[in-house]
Structure formats: structure tokens, C-alpha cells
């Protein structure tokens, strides 16, 4: 199987973007370690524990000779009604880990007999965005999202390590230039410039605060979170590369993946703030929203209600 055959197979199983790169250790590992050293990962201590694995993909598959990077559009245009939870687009459908892994398993079954491979989706300890960049899927925006200049940043990334020797693609070229729309729009000021590199301080990021952070949220950040109940789309919503153009309608195209379009009925914020554990367990089965945890989701709903009350009272 050559590179063209594998790419065609990836498109056939449902991916929108595909590229190939060499499996050399990530050039960004020292920057990543420095980011961790600054405490920007907050309570995500598992990131530091897995640092040795992220330093070389051979720790995951010793025989690796090529890295296949795939992308899947997840864009959804959803505006919740007042009093309803506001959830980031990527989490509106079925848990993306399950969706991407299933498609990558389909792809793995098409590999020649005896081929060694390793599927990597988000939770696997590998710097997937660097390899996706190397494979030509996009370049890094100031908000640290990978941006495809033709399609924007609304896509999941998946990797497959393989022992096949495949012709690599060229890295994606581009940049934000003087645009700072995402920096200015971030409600909590999480996108920062240090050492001439734009990065995200997770401790101030709404996605981190509403998903990974445990316990109460600092008062100076609560108001900035506003009505976000799980995750945040602000920096992508304002990005010019995510706005449609007459000759690039794919920039605004919504996902056609049925599992990602599958909606579930969320209770109101009032109900969510006091939801019993049994109901939470049933509600979040198969959803990325489960990551926030039982207490975290209830906390977020209470915070949304408090922010709304302050706004209505004219103090927000």
C-alpha cells in the first residue's frame, strides 16, 4: 500500500483531511515542557507525567516509520435558548473519541496483512497537532488551534502510527499576521504572548475551567465564563479563517457525520444545577460532556445562572 492508496482509504471511511509525515521526535517538545513548567497546564498533572511518552512516537510504536494524520469536520451552528446550557460545538454530538477511533479502526482493517499500527486520538500521549501540522493539515493560530487556510479550524485530529514506509507531505504554511481577533475576544484573557510565542494559559481558559478544573472557580474568572456550561468556542467563532467566502463555502460547512450531528435533550440550567447523580449518569453516557464530572457540571450550571442574574440586575 502506498501513500495515495492510504489517503484515499482515509477519505472513504469518512475523514475530510489527510496527510502523512515522518515520525521524528517532535520539535516542540522543549517548548511544551517549558509551558508545563510555567504552570499553564493548571491541574492537568497527567500532562507532565506523560511527557516522556510524548517525546518520541517510538515509545508508542517502536516500529513506526510513518504518521498518518486525519481531520474530521465537527462544526455545528447551535444557539441555545435563554436558560439552557451552552455547550461547545465539538461536544454537541457523540463523544468524538469514540467517533474518530471507530473510523480509524475501519482504516486499520484496510492495511496490508501484518502491518503494525497504533491509533492515537487526543487522550493518547503524543503531540498530535505538531504531526498534523507536519502532514499539511494546518498551521498554528494565535489561539493554538490548527488552522487550515481553506477550511478553518473546526476539525478533530486523529493519528495513525504505522510501520509502512510512506511518502510524506509538506508541512502547512501560513500565519495569523497582525490579526488578533481571538486574543481580543477571549473573555478571560487566556491567550498570552511570551517569548515571542502565542500560547494559552489553561488556568484562565474557559474550556479548562468548565471541564478540567475541580472545585470552585475564582471570582475574577466566573463572570468571564458567562453562559458557557461546557467548553468554549469564542476564539474560533471570531477567527477570519472560519468565516465563509463565496469561493470557499467549505469554511462554514457543517459536519455531515451523523454521530456528530446527533443531538440530545439537555435539561434547563435550573434542572442541571441540581440534577441527581443517576440522571447525570444517564444524560452524559456517550457524550464528551461527561468529562466535566458530576459536581463540575452542576457547578457550571449554577455559575451560569448566577451570571445571568447579575446581568439581568445590571451588575454584569
JSON list of N, CA, C and O in Angstrom, two decimals, residues 245-271:
[
{"chain": "A", "resi": 245, "resn": "UNK", "atom": "N", "xyz": [-16.60, 32.29, 2.64]},
{"chain": "A", "resi": 245, "resn": "UNK", "atom": "CA", "xyz": [-16.31, 33.15, 1.49]},
{"chain": "A", "resi": 245, "resn": "UNK", "atom": "C", "xyz": [-17.01, 32.56, 0.28]},
{"chain": "A", "resi": 245, "resn": "UNK", "atom": "O", "xyz": [-17.20, 31.33, 0.21]},
{"chain": "A", "resi": 246, "resn": "UNK", "atom": "N", "xyz": [-17.39, 33.39, -0.69]},
{"chain": "A", "resi": 246, "resn": "UNK", "atom": "CA", "xyz": [-18.09, 32.86, -1.86]},
{"chain": "A", "resi": 246, "resn": "UNK", "atom": "C", "xyz": [-17.36, 31.72, -2.55]},
{"chain": "A", "resi": 246, "resn": "UNK", "atom": "O", "xyz": [-17.99, 30.76, -3.00]},
{"chain": "A", "resi": 247, "resn": "UNK", "atom": "N", "xyz": [-16.03, 31.81, -2.62]},
{"chain": "A", "resi": 247, "resn": "UNK", "atom": "CA", "xyz": [-15.27, 30.78, -3.31]},
{"chain": "A", "resi": 247, "resn": "UNK", "atom": "C", "xyz": [-14.75, 29.70, -2.36]},
{"chain": "A", "resi": 247, "resn": "UNK", "atom": "O", "xyz": [-14.06, 28.77, -2.79]},
{"chain": "A", "resi": 248, "resn": "UNK", "atom": "N", "xyz": [-15.07, 29.82, -1.06]},
{"chain": "A", "resi": 248, "resn": "UNK", "atom": "CA", "xyz": [-14.67, 28.81, -0.08]},
{"chain": "A", "resi": 248, "resn": "UNK", "atom": "C", "xyz": [-15.83, 28.48, 0.87]},
{"chain": "A", "resi": 248, "resn": "UNK", "atom": "O", "xyz": [-15.76, 28.71, 2.06]},
{"chain": "A", "resi": 249, "resn": "UNK", "atom": "N", "xyz": [-16.93, 27.94, 0.33]},
{"chain": "A", "resi": 249, "resn": "UNK", "atom": "CA", "xyz": [-18.09, 27.63, 1.19]},
{"chain": "A", "resi": 249, "resn": "UNK", "atom": "C", "xyz": [-17.79, 26.57, 2.23]},
{"chain": "A", "resi": 249, "resn": "UNK", "atom": "O", "xyz": [-18.50, 26.45, 3.24]},
{"chain": "A", "resi": 250, "resn": "UNK", "atom": "N", "xyz": [-16.72, 25.78, 2.00]},
{"chain": "A", "resi": 250, "resn": "UNK", "atom": "CA", "xyz": [-16.38, 24.73, 2.96]},
{"chain": "A", "resi": 250, "resn": "UNK", "atom": "C", "xyz": [-15.98, 25.30, 4.31]},
{"chain": "A", "resi": 250, "resn": "UNK", "atom": "O", "xyz": [-16.01, 24.60, 5.32]},
{"chain": "A", "resi": 251, "resn": "UNK", "atom": "N", "xyz": [-15.61, 26.57, 4.36]},
{"chain": "A", "resi": 251, "resn": "UNK", "atom": "CA", "xyz": [-15.23, 27.18, 5.63]},
{"chain": "A", "resi": 251, "resn": "UNK", "atom": "C", "xyz": [-16.40, 27.19, 6.62]},
{"chain": "A", "resi": 251, "resn": "UNK", "atom": "O", "xyz": [-16.19, 27.12, 7.82]},
{"chain": "A", "resi": 252, "resn": "UNK", "atom": "N", "xyz": [-17.60, 27.31, 6.12]},
{"chain": "A", "resi": 252, "resn": "UNK", "atom": "CA", "xyz": [-18.77, 27.39, 7.00]},
{"chain": "A", "resi": 252, "resn": "UNK", "atom": "C", "xyz": [-19.60, 26.12, 6.96]},
{"chain": "A", "resi": 252, "resn": "UNK", "atom": "O", "xyz": [-20.67, 26.05, 7.56]},
{"chain": "A", "resi": 253, "resn": "UNK", "atom": "N", "xyz": [-19.11, 25.10, 6.24]},
{"chain": "A", "resi": 253, "resn": "UNK", "atom": "CA", "xyz": [-19.88, 23.86, 6.10]},
{"chain": "A", "resi": 253, "resn": "UNK", "atom": "C", "xyz": [-20.03, 23.16, 7.44]},
{"chain": "A", "resi": 253, "resn": "UNK", "atom": "O", "xyz": [-19.07, 23.04, 8.21]},
{"chain": "A", "resi": 254, "resn": "UNK", "atom": "N", "xyz": [-21.22, 22.69, 7.72]},
{"chain": "A", "resi": 254, "resn": "UNK", "atom": "CA", "xyz": [-21.45, 21.94, 8.95]},
{"chain": "A", "resi": 254, "resn": "UNK", "atom": "C", "xyz": [-21.07, 20.48, 8.73]},
{"chain": "A", "resi": 254, "resn": "UNK", "atom": "O", "xyz": [-21.07, 19.98, 7.61]},
{"chain": "A", "resi": 255, "resn": "UNK", "atom": "N", "xyz": [-20.74, 19.80, 9.82]},
{"chain": "A", "resi": 255, "resn": "UNK", "atom": "CA", "xyz": [-20.35, 18.40, 9.71]},
{"chain": "A", "resi": 255, "resn": "UNK", "atom": "C", "xyz": [-21.48, 17.56, 9.13]},
{"chain": "A", "resi": 255, "resn": "UNK", "atom": "O", "xyz": [-22.66, 17.80, 9.39]},
{"chain": "A", "resi": 256, "resn": "UNK", "atom": "N", "xyz": [-21.09, 16.58, 8.34]},
{"chain": "A", "resi": 256, "resn": "UNK", "atom": "CA", "xyz": [-22.06, 15.65, 7.78]},
{"chain": "A", "resi": 256, "resn": "UNK", "atom": "C", "xyz": [-21.99, 14.30, 8.48]},
{"chain": "A", "resi": 256, "resn": "UNK", "atom": "O", "xyz": [-22.69, 13.37, 8.10]},
{"chain": "A", "resi": 257, "resn": "UNK", "atom": "N", "xyz": [-21.15, 14.21, 9.50]},
{"chain": "A", "resi": 257, "resn": "UNK", "atom": "CA", "xyz": [-21.01, 12.95, 10.25]},
{"chain": "A", "resi": 257, "resn": "UNK", "atom": "C", "xyz": [-22.22, 12.79, 11.16]},
{"chain": "A", "resi": 257, "resn": "UNK", "atom": "O", "xyz": [-22.45, 13.60, 12.06]},
{"chain": "A", "resi": 258, "resn": "UNK", "atom": "N", "xyz": [-22.98, 11.75, 10.92]},
{"chain": "A", "resi": 258, "resn": "UNK", "atom": "CA", "xyz": [-24.25, 11.56, 11.64]},
{"chain": "A", "resi": 258, "resn": "UNK", "atom": "C", "xyz": [-24.06, 11.53, 13.15]},
{"chain": "A", "resi": 258, "resn": "UNK", "atom": "O", "xyz": [-24.83, 12.13, 13.90]},
{"chain": "A", "resi": 259, "resn": "UNK", "atom": "N", "xyz": [-23.02, 10.83, 13.62]},
{"chain": "A", "resi": 259, "resn": "UNK", "atom": "CA", "xyz": [-22.80, 10.73, 15.06]},
{"chain": "A", "resi": 259, "resn": "UNK", "atom": "C", "xyz": [-22.52, 12.09, 15.69]},
{"chain": "A", "resi": 259, "resn": "UNK", "atom": "O", "xyz": [-22.85, 12.33, 16.86]},
{"chain": "A", "resi": 260, "resn": "UNK", "atom": "N", "xyz": [-21.89, 12.99, 14.93]},
{"chain": "A", "resi": 260, "resn": "UNK", "atom": "CA", "xyz": [-21.58, 14.32, 15.46]},
{"chain": "A", "resi": 260, "resn": "UNK", "atom": "C", "xyz": [-22.77, 15.27, 15.35]},
{"chain": "A", "resi": 260, "resn": "UNK", "atom": "O", "xyz": [-22.79, 16.32, 15.99]},
{"chain": "A", "resi": 261, "resn": "UNK", "atom": "N", "xyz": [-23.74, 14.91, 14.55]},
{"chain": "A", "resi": 261, "resn": "UNK", "atom": "CA", "xyz": [-24.95, 15.73, 14.40]},
{"chain": "A", "resi": 261, "resn": "UNK", "atom": "C", "xyz": [-26.07, 15.27, 15.33]},
{"chain": "A", "resi": 261, "resn": "UNK", "atom": "O", "xyz": [-27.12, 15.89, 15.40]},
{"chain": "A", "resi": 262, "resn": "UNK", "atom": "N", "xyz": [-25.84, 14.17, 16.01]},
{"chain": "A", "resi": 262, "resn": "UNK", "atom": "CA", "xyz": [-26.88, 13.58, 16.86]},
{"chain": "A", "resi": 262, "resn": "UNK", "atom": "C", "xyz": [-27.03, 14.40, 18.14]},
{"chain": "A", "resi": 262, "resn": "UNK", "atom": "O", "xyz": [-26.16, 14.41, 19.00]},
{"chain": "A", "resi": 263, "resn": "UNK", "atom": "N", "xyz": [-28.15, 15.07, 18.27]},
{"chain": "A", "resi": 263, "resn": "UNK", "atom": "CA", "xyz": [-28.40, 15.92, 19.44]},
{"chain": "A", "resi": 263, "resn": "UNK", "atom": "C", "xyz": [-29.00, 15.11, 20.58]},
{"chain": "A", "resi": 263, "resn": "UNK", "atom": "O", "xyz": [-29.63, 14.08, 20.38]},
{"chain": "A", "resi": 264, "resn": "UNK", "atom": "N", "xyz": [-28.84, 15.62, 21.77]},
{"chain": "A", "resi": 264, "resn": "UNK", "atom": "CA", "xyz": [-29.53, 15.05, 22.92]},
{"chain": "A", "resi": 264, "resn": "UNK", "atom": "C", "xyz": [-30.25, 16.18, 23.64]},
{"chain": "A", "resi": 264, "resn": "UNK", "atom": "O", "xyz": [-29.86, 17.35, 23.52]},
{"chain": "A", "resi": 265, "resn": "UNK", "atom": "N", "xyz": [-31.28, 15.86, 24.34]},
{"chain": "A", "resi": 265, "resn": "UNK", "atom": "CA", "xyz": [-32.06, 16.88, 25.03]},
{"chain": "A", "resi": 265, "resn": "UNK", "atom": "C", "xyz": [-31.43, 17.17, 26.39]},
{"chain": "A", "resi": 265, "resn": "UNK", "atom": "O", "xyz": [-31.40, 16.32, 27.27]},
{"chain": "A", "resi": 266, "resn": "UNK", "atom": "N", "xyz": [-30.93, 18.40, 26.50]},
{"chain": "A", "resi": 266, "resn": "UNK", "atom": "CA", "xyz": [-30.32, 18.82, 27.76]},
{"chain": "A", "resi": 266, "resn": "UNK", "atom": "C", "xyz": [-31.37, 19.47, 28.64]},
{"chain": "A", "resi": 266, "resn": "UNK", "atom": "O", "xyz": [-32.20, 20.24, 28.17]},
{"chain": "A", "resi": 267, "resn": "UNK", "atom": "N", "xyz": [-31.33, 19.20, 29.92]},
{"chain": "A", "resi": 267, "resn": "UNK", "atom": "CA", "xyz": [-32.26, 19.87, 30.84]},
{"chain": "A", "resi": 267, "resn": "UNK", "atom": "C", "xyz": [-31.91, 21.34, 30.96]},
{"chain": "A", "resi": 267, "resn": "UNK", "atom": "O", "xyz": [-30.83, 21.77, 30.55]},
{"chain": "A", "resi": 268, "resn": "UNK", "atom": "N", "xyz": [-32.80, 22.12, 31.51]},
{"chain": "A", "resi": 268, "resn": "UNK", "atom": "CA", "xyz": [-32.52, 23.55, 31.72]},
{"chain": "A", "resi": 268, "resn": "UNK", "atom": "C", "xyz": [-31.39, 23.71, 32.73]},
{"chain": "A", "resi": 268, "resn": "UNK", "atom": "O", "xyz": [-31.02, 22.77, 33.45]},
{"chain": "A", "resi": 269, "resn": "UNK", "atom": "N", "xyz": [-30.83, 24.92, 32.79]},
{"chain": "A", "resi": 269, "resn": "UNK", "atom": "CA", "xyz": [-29.77, 25.18, 33.75]},
{"chain": "A", "resi": 269, "resn": "UNK", "atom": "C", "xyz": [-30.25, 24.97, 35.18]},
{"chain": "A", "resi": 269, "resn": "UNK", "atom": "O", "xyz": [-29.49, 24.47, 36.04]},
{"chain": "A", "resi": 270, "resn": "UNK", "atom": "N", "xyz": [-31.46, 25.35, 35.45]},
{"chain": "A", "resi": 270, "resn": "UNK", "atom": "CA", "xyz": [-32.01, 25.16, 36.80]},
{"chain": "A", "resi": 270, "resn": "UNK", "atom": "C", "xyz": [-32.04, 23.68, 37.15]},
{"chain": "A", "resi": 270, "resn": "UNK", "atom": "O", "xyz": [-31.66, 23.27, 38.26]},
{"chain": "A", "resi": 271, "resn": "UNK", "atom": "N", "xyz": [-32.50, 22.85, 36.21]},
{"chain": "A", "resi": 271, "resn": "UNK", "atom": "CA", "xyz": [-32.53, 21.42, 36.44]},
{"chain": "A", "resi": 271, "resn": "UNK", "atom": "C", "xyz": [-31.13, 20.82, 36.53]},
{"chain": "A", "resi": 271, "resn": "UNK", "atom": "O", "xyz": [-30.86, 19.97, 37.37]}
]
